[in-house]
Amino acid sequence: MAKRVAVVGAGVSGLASIKCCLEEGLQPTCFERSDNLGGLWRFTTKVCSVTKRPDFTVTGQWEVVTLCEGKQEATIFDAVMVCTGFLTDPYLPLDSFPGIHTFKGQYFHSRQYKYPDLFKDKRVLVIGVGNSGTDIAVEASHVAKKVFLSTTAGAWVRSRVCDSGLPWDMVFMTRFLNMIRNSLPTPIVSWWMARKMNSWFDHANYGLVPEDRTQLKEFVLNDELPGRITTGKVLIKPSIKEVKENSVIFNNTPKEEPVDIIVLATGYTFAFPFLDESVVKVEDGQASLYKYIFPAHLQKPTLAVIGLIKPLGSMIPTGEMQARWAVRVLKGVNKLPPASVMIEEVNARKENRPSGFGLCYCKALQSDYITYIDDLLTSINAKPNLFSMLLTDPRLALTIFFGPCTPYQFRLTGPGRWEGARDAILTQWDRTLKATKTRVVQESPSPFASFLKLFSLLALLGAIFLIFL
Ligand SMILES: Cc1cc2nc3c(=O)[nH]c(=O)nc-3n(C[C@H](O)[C@H](O)[C@H](O)COP(=O)(O)OP(=O)(O)OC[C@H]3O[C@@H](n4cnc5c(N)ncnc54)[C@H](O)[C@@H]3O)c2cc1C
Ligand SMILES: NC(=O)c1ccc[n+]([C@@H]2O[C@H](COP(=O)([O-])OP(=O)(O)OC[C@H]3O[C@@H](n4cnc5c(N)ncnc54)[C@H](OP(=O)(O)O)[C@@H]3O)[C@@H](O)[C@H]2O)c1
């Protein structure tokens, strides 16, 4: 009989987990506390507790207690996939804003924000330059009287549109560039990163330059912010010194600024209230999970956490890759190493010792997208072998190495192999550009451009020769 798997949460990680369970012949039941999706899932069903069965050391089974329409129900599952995300609880560090309790206007966490109408003709203060704070400040700036965006640490802000108008992640996230980044000392990579970021606009001139340029903070992706700053619609300010009844004072600025609404875009924390601490313990913003997925100390590897990671790349394929490996472990096809090896990996990650090379992923849950995905691909024997491919299918090998690291690459071989993967890789740019090429224009080829292409091709072949041989 197929193993029954409880999937807790129907976000992108939960949906990927359901799909991976089905691909491996497991029997998933997904519990989702909200009412957003329909179909097979058991909606508006909150998971209250997940506990080991008394015979756990033999069966690895869990008792999942759920609450639906006031009724509690307990069900036995052979395995559990926890897909509740890392943005579960709003982080509200009110102590960082002395006097906020005396504020007579409205203040709320960014999670409560839905539409900008409430900002109409108001003086708005948004605290925190993360993606939430920046999105909200920009939206508010179209209707508000004044918008302040306060930052303590600054951030690199970049456009979704990169060189030549291409999507930034398709340009930035290639195996070739990743290899170069990871082979260079961190100060050089940080300098190069700063140069690249400042090529769009000088972050120092806009008051946004990150205080710590070595430790990578998540980029802010926003196409509009620089334009809103140059037109005076958004005013970048330092951290908050004091909040008064109807105004704020920023650090290092004597002037008191009148404010009507404060949005605390101060991020999130996460927790697993339905799990005992002996199963998964959250400390300093991270959980002790082998490869960010499996508790290292369980007698049976029948519980996996999916999506508890911040890769410098797309979250959706990362969650899917995690689920692909995890279901094979839950099924018993792939084995975990001994507990001592897993604990060692977990402890090394907690120590967070920078290697001195590549980007510095020193914040909890941050990871290098390609390195992490490759590690999981290796675990299920699905990592494409570029060396042998260079001999059998050089065009594909070069496109994989120099082109965007799109998830088709993860389906070329091994379990879950997809016949259409090769073709999808070779035609990925056609689909990307189709979205913008809504008016077809005739381009006359320039002889100089053809010469340059030929020269680049030769230089490329030279580089490949040097890299591979
Ligand atoms: C405002 C905002 C905008 C974002 N925009 C983007 C974007 O443009 N692009 C992008 O790539 N990422 C974006 N992100 C990040 C993205 O939302 C997350 O990376 C992604 O949602 C993670 O998916 P997940 O399935 O792991 O978790 P979630 O999407 O958080 O899903 C977890 C699910 O678990 C359910 N759940 C939790 N506890 C229980 C329980 N006890 N019982 C039953 N169900 C439970 C929740 O209801 C939820 O549906 C954004 C995040 C925020 C906050
Ligand atoms: N459009 C999108 O893609 C989008 C939109 C929203 C969210 N998201 C994602 O959702 C996740 C959460 O994003 P988020 O912006 O909500 O949170 P976040 O990235 O964690 O940013 C929160 C910010 O709040 C500020 N802050 C934190 N603690 C503070 C304190 N004690 N005092 C003052 N300021 C403090 C910091 O900014 P300062 O240093 O500047 O003060 C911090 O960067 C991220 O992964 C993000 O990418 C994506």
Coordinates of C-alpha atoms and ligand atoms in Angstrom, one line a residue:
M1 CA 0.0 0.0 0.0
A2 CA 1.2 3.5 -0.8
K3 CA 2.6 5.5 2.1
R4 CA 0.1 8.1 3.3
V5 CA 1.8 11.6 3.6
A6 CA 0.3 14.6 5.4
V7 CA 1.3 17.8 3.6
V8 CA 0.8 20.8 5.9
G9 CA 0.2 24.0 3.9
A10 CA -0.9 24.5 0.3
G11 CA 1.5 27.3 -0.7
V12 CA 4.0 26.8 -3.5
S13 CA 6.0 24.4 -1.4
G14 CA 2.9 22.4 -0.4
L15 CA 1.7 22.2 -4.0
A16 CA 5.1 21.0 -5.2
S17 CA 5.2 18.4 -2.4
I18 CA 1.8 17.1 -3.4
K19 CA 3.0 16.8 -7.0
C20 CA 6.2 15.0 -6.0
C21 CA 4.3 12.6 -3.7
L22 CA 2.1 11.7 -6.6
E23 CA 5.1 11.2 -9.0
E24 CA 6.6 8.8 -6.5
G25 CA 3.3 6.9 -6.0
L26 CA 2.7 8.2 -2.5
Q27 CA -0.7 9.2 -1.2
P28 CA -0.7 12.9 -0.1
T29 CA -3.4 14.6 1.9
C30 CA -2.9 18.3 2.0
F31 CA -4.2 20.5 4.9
E32 CA -4.6 24.2 4.4
R33 CA -5.9 26.5 7.0
S34 CA -7.0 29.2 4.6
D35 CA -9.7 28.9 2.0
N36 CA -7.7 29.9 -1.1
L37 CA -7.6 26.9 -3.3
G38 CA -10.1 24.2 -4.3
G39 CA -10.1 20.6 -5.4
L40 CA -8.6 17.6 -3.7
W41 CA -7.3 19.6 -0.8
R42 CA -8.9 19.7 2.6
F43 CA -9.3 23.4 3.0
T44 CA -9.9 25.6 6.0
T45 CA -8.3 22.7 7.9
K46 CA -5.7 23.8 10.4
V47 CA -3.1 21.4 11.6
C48 CA -3.1 21.7 15.4
S49 CA -0.5 19.1 16.2
V50 CA 1.8 16.6 14.7
T51 CA 3.1 14.0 17.2
K52 CA 5.1 10.8 17.0
R53 CA 3.0 7.6 17.5
P54 CA 3.9 5.5 20.5
D55 CA 5.5 2.9 18.1
F56 CA 7.4 5.6 16.1
T57 CA 10.8 4.0 16.5
V58 CA 9.4 1.0 14.5
T59 CA 6.8 2.5 12.2
G60 CA 7.9 6.1 11.9
Q61 CA 4.2 7.1 11.9
W62 CA 2.7 10.4 13.0
E63 CA -0.6 11.4 14.5
V64 CA -1.9 14.6 12.8
V65 CA -4.6 16.4 14.7
T66 CA -6.6 18.8 12.6
L67 CA -9.3 21.4 13.3
C68 CA -12.1 22.0 10.7
E69 CA -15.3 23.9 11.4
G70 CA -14.8 23.5 15.1
K71 CA -14.3 19.7 14.9
Q72 CA -11.0 18.1 15.8
E73 CA -9.9 15.0 14.1
A74 CA -6.8 12.7 14.5
T75 CA -5.4 10.8 11.6
I76 CA -2.4 8.5 11.3
F77 CA 0.1 9.2 8.6
D78 CA 3.3 7.4 7.5
A79 CA 5.1 10.6 6.8
V80 CA 4.6 14.4 7.1
M81 CA 5.8 17.2 4.9
V82 CA 5.7 20.6 6.7
C83 CA 5.2 23.3 4.1
T84 CA 4.1 26.2 6.2
G85 CA 6.7 28.7 5.0
F86 CA 9.1 31.1 6.7
L87 CA 6.8 34.2 6.6
T88 CA 4.3 32.9 9.2
D89 CA 4.4 35.6 11.9
P90 CA 4.8 39.3 11.4
Y91 CA 7.9 40.6 13.2
L92 CA 7.0 43.8 15.1
P93 CA 10.1 45.1 17.0
L94 CA 8.1 48.0 18.6
D95 CA 10.9 48.5 21.1
S96 CA 13.0 49.8 18.2
F97 CA 10.6 52.8 17.8
P98 CA 10.5 54.6 21.2
G99 CA 7.2 56.4 21.7
I100 CA 5.3 54.4 19.1
H101 CA 2.6 53.7 21.7
T102 CA 1.9 57.4 22.0
F103 CA 1.4 57.8 18.2
K104 CA -2.1 59.0 17.5
G105 CA -2.2 58.1 13.9
Q106 CA -2.6 54.6 12.4
Y107 CA 0.3 52.1 12.5
F108 CA 0.3 48.5 11.3
H109 CA 2.5 45.7 10.0
S110 CA 3.0 45.4 6.2
R111 CA 1.1 42.1 6.3
Q112 CA -2.1 44.0 6.9
Y113 CA -1.6 46.2 3.9
K114 CA -3.8 45.5 0.9
Y115 CA -4.5 48.6 -1.2
P116 CA -3.0 52.1 -1.3
D117 CA -6.3 54.0 -1.0
L118 CA -5.9 54.5 2.7
F119 CA -2.7 56.6 2.0
K120 CA -4.6 59.2 -0.1
D121 CA -3.4 62.7 0.8
K122 CA -1.7 61.3 4.0
R123 CA 1.9 61.7 5.2
V124 CA 3.1 58.1 5.3
L125 CA 6.2 56.6 7.0
V126 CA 7.3 53.1 5.9
I127 CA 9.9 51.5 8.1
G128 CA 12.2 48.9 6.5
V129 CA 13.8 48.7 3.1
G130 CA 12.9 45.1 2.3
N131 CA 10.8 44.1 -0.7
S132 CA 7.6 44.8 1.3
G133 CA 8.6 48.2 2.5
T134 CA 9.8 49.3 -0.9
D135 CA 6.7 48.0 -2.7
I136 CA 4.4 49.8 -0.2
A137 CA 6.4 53.1 -0.3
V138 CA 6.3 53.1 -4.1
E139 CA 2.5 52.3 -4.2
A140 CA 1.8 54.9 -1.5
S141 CA 3.8 57.6 -3.4
H142 CA 1.2 57.6 -6.2
V143 CA -1.6 58.8 -3.9
A144 CA 0.0 60.1 -0.6
K145 CA 0.9 63.7 0.2
K146 CA 4.4 62.6 1.4
V147 CA 6.2 59.3 1.8
F148 CA 9.2 58.6 4.0
L149 CA 11.0 55.3 3.7
S150 CA 13.2 54.7 6.7
T151 CA 16.2 52.3 6.6
T152 CA 18.7 51.2 9.2
A153 CA 21.0 49.1 7.1
G154 CA 20.3 50.2 3.5
A155 CA 20.0 47.7 0.7
W156 CA 20.9 47.0 -2.9
V157 CA 18.0 47.8 -5.0
R158 CA 17.9 46.4 -8.5
S159 CA 15.5 46.4 -11.4
R160 CA 13.9 43.2 -12.6
V161 CA 15.0 44.3 -16.0
C162 CA 18.8 43.7 -16.5
D163 CA 21.3 44.3 -19.3
S164 CA 19.7 44.7 -22.7
G165 CA 16.3 44.6 -21.1
L166 CA 16.5 40.9 -20.1
P167 CA 15.1 39.4 -16.8
W168 CA 17.8 39.9 -14.2
D169 CA 17.7 36.4 -12.8
M170 CA 18.2 34.8 -16.2
V171 CA 21.3 37.0 -16.7
F172 CA 22.7 36.8 -13.2
M173 CA 22.0 33.1 -12.4
T174 CA 24.1 31.2 -14.8
R175 CA 26.5 28.3 -13.9
F176 CA 29.3 30.2 -15.6
L177 CA 28.9 33.4 -13.5
N178 CA 28.3 31.4 -10.4
M179 CA 31.5 29.5 -10.9
I180 CA 33.4 32.8 -11.4
R181 CA 31.7 34.3 -8.3
N182 CA 32.5 31.3 -6.1
S183 CA 36.1 31.2 -7.1
L184 CA 36.9 34.8 -6.3
P185 CA 37.7 36.1 -2.8
T186 CA 34.6 37.6 -1.1
P187 CA 35.9 41.3 -1.1
I188 CA 36.4 41.1 -4.9
V189 CA 32.9 39.6 -5.4
S190 CA 31.4 42.2 -3.1
W191 CA 33.2 45.0 -5.0
W192 CA 32.0 43.6 -8.3
M193 CA 28.5 43.3 -7.0
A194 CA 28.5 46.9 -5.7
R195 CA 29.8 48.1 -9.1
K196 CA 27.0 46.2 -10.9
M197 CA 24.3 47.5 -8.5
N198 CA 25.6 51.1 -8.7
S199 CA 25.6 51.0 -12.5
W200 CA 21.8 51.5 -12.4
F201 CA 22.0 54.3 -9.8
D202 CA 24.5 55.3 -7.3
H203 CA 23.1 53.9 -4.0
A204 CA 25.1 56.4 -1.9
N205 CA 23.6 59.3 -3.7
Y206 CA 20.1 57.9 -3.0
G207 CA 20.8 57.2 0.7
L208 CA 20.4 53.5 0.2
V209 CA 24.0 52.0 0.1
P210 CA 24.1 48.9 2.4
E211 CA 26.1 49.5 5.6
D212 CA 27.6 46.1 5.4
R213 CA 28.6 45.3 1.9
T214 CA 30.3 42.0 2.6
Q215 CA 27.4 40.1 4.2
L216 CA 24.8 39.7 1.6
K217 CA 21.3 41.1 2.5
E218 CA 18.4 40.0 0.2
F219 CA 18.2 42.3 -2.8
V220 CA 15.3 44.6 -3.2
L221 CA 13.7 44.2 -6.6
N222 CA 11.9 47.3 -7.6
D223 CA 11.8 49.0 -11.0
E224 CA 10.2 52.3 -9.8
L225 CA 12.0 53.3 -6.6
P226 CA 14.8 55.4 -8.1
G227 CA 12.3 57.3 -10.2
R228 CA 10.1 58.0 -7.2
I229 CA 13.1 59.2 -5.2
T230 CA 14.4 61.6 -8.0
T231 CA 10.9 63.1 -8.3
G232 CA 10.8 63.6 -4.6
K233 CA 7.8 61.3 -4.1
V234 CA 9.7 59.0 -1.8
L235 CA 12.2 60.4 0.7
I236 CA 14.8 58.0 2.0
K237 CA 15.4 58.6 5.8
P238 CA 17.6 57.0 8.5
S239 CA 16.3 54.9 11.4
I240 CA 13.8 56.2 13.9
K241 CA 15.0 58.1 16.9
E242 CA 11.6 58.8 18.4
V243 CA 7.9 58.6 17.6
K244 CA 5.7 61.4 18.9
E245 CA 1.9 61.8 18.9
N246 CA 1.7 63.1 15.3
S247 CA 5.3 63.1 14.1
V248 CA 8.6 61.3 14.1
I249 CA 12.3 62.3 14.6
F250 CA 14.8 60.4 12.5
N251 CA 18.3 59.7 13.8
N252 CA 20.9 62.3 12.9
T253 CA 18.2 64.8 11.7
P254 CA 17.0 67.5 14.1
K255 CA 13.7 68.2 12.2
E256 CA 10.5 66.7 13.5
E257 CA 8.4 65.3 10.5
P258 CA 4.6 65.2 10.8
V259 CA 3.3 61.7 10.0
D260 CA -0.3 60.3 9.7
I261 CA 0.3 56.6 9.0
I262 CA 3.3 54.3 9.9
V263 CA 3.7 51.0 8.1
L264 CA 6.1 48.6 9.9
A265 CA 7.6 46.6 7.0
T266 CA 9.9 44.9 9.4
G267 CA 9.7 41.4 8.1
Y268 CA 8.6 38.0 9.5
T269 CA 9.6 35.3 11.9
F270 CA 8.5 31.7 11.7
A271 CA 7.5 28.9 14.0
F272 CA 6.0 25.4 14.0
P273 CA 3.4 25.6 16.8
F274 CA 2.0 22.2 15.9
L275 CA 5.4 20.5 16.4
D276 CA 7.1 19.7 19.6
E277 CA 10.5 21.3 20.1
S278 CA 12.0 17.9 20.4
V279 CA 11.1 17.4 16.7
V280 CA 12.0 20.7 15.2
K281 CA 13.5 23.5 17.3
V282 CA 13.7 27.1 16.0
E283 CA 16.6 29.1 17.3
D284 CA 18.1 32.4 16.1
G285 CA 15.9 32.3 13.0
Q286 CA 16.8 28.8 11.9
A287 CA 15.9 25.2 12.5
S288 CA 18.3 22.3 12.9
L289 CA 17.6 20.6 9.6
Y290 CA 19.9 18.5 7.5
K291 CA 20.1 20.1 4.1
Y292 CA 17.4 22.5 5.4
I293 CA 14.9 19.6 5.2
F294 CA 15.3 16.7 7.7
P295 CA 15.5 16.9 11.5
A296 CA 18.9 15.2 12.0
H297 CA 18.1 13.3 15.2
L298 CA 14.8 11.4 14.4
Q299 CA 14.9 7.6 14.7
K300 CA 13.0 7.4 11.4
P301 CA 13.3 10.0 8.6
T302 CA 9.6 10.4 8.1
L303 CA 9.2 14.2 8.6
A304 CA 10.5 16.8 6.0
V305 CA 10.3 20.6 6.1
I306 CA 10.0 22.1 2.6
G307 CA 10.6 25.7 1.7
L308 CA 12.5 26.8 4.8
I309 CA 15.3 28.4 2.9
K310 CA 16.2 31.7 1.3
P311 CA 18.1 30.9 -1.9
L312 CA 19.6 33.7 -4.0
G313 CA 17.4 32.6 -6.8
S314 CA 13.9 31.4 -7.3
M315 CA 12.1 29.9 -4.4
I316 CA 9.6 27.8 -6.4
P317 CA 12.1 25.4 -8.1
T318 CA 14.1 25.3 -4.9
G319 CA 11.0 24.0 -3.0
E320 CA 10.2 21.6 -5.8
M321 CA 13.8 20.2 -5.8
Q322 CA 13.6 19.8 -2.0
A323 CA 10.3 17.9 -2.3
R324 CA 11.7 15.7 -5.1
W325 CA 14.5 14.5 -2.9
A326 CA 12.4 14.4 0.3
V327 CA 9.7 12.2 -1.1
R328 CA 12.3 9.7 -2.2
V329 CA 13.7 9.6 1.4
L330 CA 10.2 9.3 2.8
K331 CA 9.6 6.4 0.5
G332 CA 12.8 4.7 1.5
V333 CA 14.5 4.8 -2.0
N334 CA 17.1 7.3 -0.9
K335 CA 18.8 7.0 2.5
L336 CA 20.0 9.7 4.8
P337 CA 23.6 9.6 6.2
P338 CA 24.2 8.6 9.8
A339 CA 22.9 11.1 12.4
S340 CA 26.4 12.1 13.3
V341 CA 27.1 13.3 9.8
M342 CA 23.8 15.2 9.6
I343 CA 24.4 16.9 12.9
E344 CA 27.8 17.9 11.8
E345 CA 26.4 19.6 8.7
V346 CA 23.7 21.3 10.7
N347 CA 26.2 22.6 13.3
A348 CA 28.6 23.8 10.6
R349 CA 25.8 25.8 9.0
K350 CA 24.8 27.3 12.4
E351 CA 28.4 28.4 12.9
N352 CA 28.1 30.3 9.7
R353 CA 31.8 30.6 9.1
P354 CA 32.4 32.5 5.9
S355 CA 34.6 30.6 3.4
G356 CA 36.3 33.8 2.2
F357 CA 35.3 33.1 -1.3
G358 CA 32.1 34.0 -3.3
L359 CA 29.2 35.9 -1.9
C360 CA 28.9 35.8 1.9
Y361 CA 25.6 34.0 2.8
C362 CA 25.9 34.8 6.5
K363 CA 22.3 35.4 7.3
A364 CA 20.2 32.5 8.6
L365 CA 18.5 30.4 5.9
Q366 CA 20.5 32.1 3.0
S367 CA 22.0 29.8 0.5
D368 CA 23.7 29.7 -2.9
Y369 CA 20.9 28.7 -5.3
I370 CA 22.9 26.7 -7.9
T371 CA 25.2 25.0 -5.4
Y372 CA 22.3 23.9 -3.2
I373 CA 20.2 22.7 -6.1
D374 CA 23.1 20.7 -7.5
D375 CA 23.6 19.1 -4.1
L376 CA 20.0 17.9 -4.1
L377 CA 20.2 16.8 -7.8
T378 CA 23.3 14.7 -6.9
S379 CA 21.3 13.1 -4.1
I380 CA 18.7 11.8 -6.5
N381 CA 21.2 11.2 -9.4
A382 CA 19.6 13.8 -11.6
K383 CA 22.5 16.3 -12.0
P384 CA 23.4 16.7 -15.7
N385 CA 26.9 15.7 -16.4
L386 CA 28.3 18.7 -18.4
F387 CA 31.6 17.0 -19.2
S388 CA 30.1 14.0 -21.0
M389 CA 27.4 16.2 -22.5
L390 CA 30.0 18.4 -24.0
L391 CA 31.0 15.4 -26.2
T392 CA 27.5 14.0 -26.9
D393 CA 25.4 17.2 -27.1
P394 CA 27.8 20.3 -27.0
R395 CA 25.1 22.8 -27.9
L396 CA 23.0 21.7 -24.9
A397 CA 26.1 21.6 -22.6
L398 CA 27.1 25.2 -23.6
T399 CA 23.6 26.5 -23.2
I400 CA 23.4 25.0 -19.7
F401 CA 26.7 26.3 -18.7
F402 CA 26.5 29.8 -20.1
G403 CA 22.8 30.3 -20.2
P404 CA 20.2 30.8 -17.4
C405 CA 19.9 28.1 -14.8
T406 CA 16.3 27.4 -15.5
P407 CA 14.6 24.4 -13.8
Y408 CA 14.3 22.5 -17.1
Q409 CA 18.0 21.5 -16.4
F410 CA 16.8 19.6 -13.3
R411 CA 14.6 17.4 -15.4
L412 CA 17.1 16.2 -18.0
T413 CA 18.0 13.0 -16.3
G414 CA 17.2 10.8 -13.3
P415 CA 13.9 10.3 -11.5
G416 CA 11.3 12.7 -12.8
R417 CA 13.1 13.1 -16.1
W418 CA 11.1 15.1 -18.7
E419 CA 11.3 14.3 -22.4
G420 CA 10.8 18.0 -23.3
A421 CA 13.6 19.4 -21.1
R422 CA 16.2 19.6 -23.8
D423 CA 14.0 21.4 -26.2
A424 CA 12.7 23.7 -23.5
I425 CA 16.3 24.7 -22.6
L426 CA 17.3 25.4 -26.2
T427 CA 14.2 27.6 -26.8
Q428 CA 13.9 29.3 -23.4
W429 CA 15.0 32.7 -24.8
D430 CA 12.3 32.6 -27.5
R431 CA 9.6 32.3 -24.9
T432 CA 11.2 35.0 -22.7
L433 CA 11.4 37.5 -25.5
K434 CA 7.9 36.6 -26.9
A435 CA 6.4 38.6 -24.0
T436 CA 8.1 41.8 -25.1
K437 CA 8.2 41.3 -28.9
T438 CA 4.6 42.2 -29.5
R439 CA 5.6 44.3 -32.5
V440 CA 7.9 42.5 -34.9
V441 CA 10.6 44.8 -36.3
Q442 CA 13.0 44.2 -39.1
E443 CA 16.6 44.4 -38.0
S444 CA 19.3 44.9 -40.7
P445 CA 22.4 42.9 -39.8
S446 CA 25.5 45.0 -39.4
P447 CA 28.8 43.6 -40.7
F448 CA 30.6 44.8 -37.6
A449 CA 28.1 43.0 -35.4
S450 CA 28.7 39.8 -37.4
F451 CA 32.5 40.1 -37.0
L452 CA 32.1 40.8 -33.3
K453 CA 29.9 37.7 -32.9
L454 CA 32.5 35.6 -34.7
F455 CA 35.2 37.0 -32.5
S456 CA 33.1 36.4 -29.3
L457 CA 32.5 32.8 -30.4
L458 CA 36.2 32.2 -30.8
A459 CA 36.9 33.8 -27.4
L460 CA 34.2 31.6 -25.9
L461 CA 35.6 28.5 -27.4
G462 CA 39.0 29.5 -26.0
A463 CA 37.5 30.0 -22.6
I464 CA 35.8 26.7 -22.7
F465 CA 39.0 25.0 -23.7
L466 CA 40.8 26.6 -20.8
I467 CA 38.0 25.7 -18.3
F468 CA 37.3 22.1 -19.3
L469 CA 40.8 20.9 -20.3
Ligands
LIG1 C1 4.0 40.4 0.4 C2 4.8 39.4 -0.2 C3 5.1 39.4 -1.6 C4 5.9 38.4 -2.1 N1 6.1 38.4 -3.5 C5 6.9 37.5 -4.0 C6 7.2 37.5 -5.4 O1 6.7 38.4 -6.2 N2 7.9 36.5 -6.0 C7 8.4 35.5 -5.2 O2 9.1 34.6 -5.7 N3 8.2 35.5 -3.9 C8 7.5 36.4 -3.3 N4 7.3 36.4 -1.9 C9 7.8 35.3 -1.2 C10 6.9 34.1 -1.3 O3 5.6 34.4 -0.9 C11 7.4 32.9 -0.5 O4 8.7 32.6 -0.9 C12 6.5 31.7 -0.8 O5 5.2 32.0 -0.5 C13 6.9 30.5 0.0 O6 6.0 29.5 -0.2 P1 5.6 28.4 0.8 O7 4.7 27.5 0.2 O8 6.9 27.8 1.4 O9 4.9 29.2 2.1 P2 3.6 30.0 2.1 O10 3.3 30.6 0.8 O11 3.7 30.9 3.2 O12 2.5 28.9 2.3 C14 2.3 28.3 3.6 C15 0.9 27.8 3.7 O13 0.8 27.0 4.9 C16 -0.5 27.3 5.5 N5 -0.4 26.9 6.9 C17 0.4 27.5 7.9 N6 0.2 26.9 9.0 C18 -0.7 25.9 8.9 C19 -1.4 25.0 9.7 N7 -1.1 24.9 11.0 N8 -2.3 24.2 9.2 C20 -2.7 24.3 7.8 N9 -2.1 25.1 7.0 C21 -1.1 26.0 7.5 C22 -0.7 28.8 5.2 O14 -2.0 29.2 5.3 C23 -0.1 28.9 3.8 O15 -1.1 28.8 2.8 C24 6.4 37.4 -1.3 C25 6.2 37.4 0.1 C26 5.4 38.3 0.6 C27 5.1 38.3 2.1
LIG2 N1 7.7 41.9 -4.7 C1 8.3 40.9 -4.1 O1 9.0 40.1 -4.7 C2 8.2 40.8 -2.6 C3 7.4 41.7 -1.9 C4 7.3 41.6 -0.5 C5 8.0 40.6 0.1 N2 8.7 39.7 -0.6 C6 9.5 38.7 0.1 O2 9.0 38.4 1.4 C7 10.0 38.2 2.3 C8 9.9 39.2 3.5 O3 10.1 40.6 3.0 P1 9.9 41.8 3.9 O4 10.3 43.0 3.1 O5 8.5 41.8 4.5 O6 10.9 41.6 5.1 P2 12.5 41.6 5.1 O7 13.1 41.3 3.8 O8 12.8 40.7 6.3 O9 12.8 43.1 5.5 C9 12.4 43.7 6.7 C10 13.2 45.0 6.9 O10 12.7 45.6 8.1 C11 13.8 46.3 8.7 N3 13.9 46.0 10.1 C12 14.0 44.7 10.6 N4 14.1 44.8 12.0 C13 14.1 46.1 12.3 C14 14.2 46.8 13.5 N5 14.3 46.2 14.7 N6 14.2 48.2 13.4 C15 14.1 48.8 12.3 N7 13.9 48.2 11.1 C16 14.0 46.8 11.1 C17 15.1 46.0 7.9 O11 15.2 47.0 7.0 P3 16.2 48.3 7.2 O12 17.6 47.8 7.5 O13 16.1 49.0 5.9 O14 15.7 49.1 8.3 C18 14.7 44.8 7.2 O15 15.4 44.6 6.0 C19 11.3 38.4 1.6 O16 11.8 37.2 1.2 C20 10.9 39.2 0.4 O17 11.7 39.0 -0.8 C21 8.8 39.8 -1.9

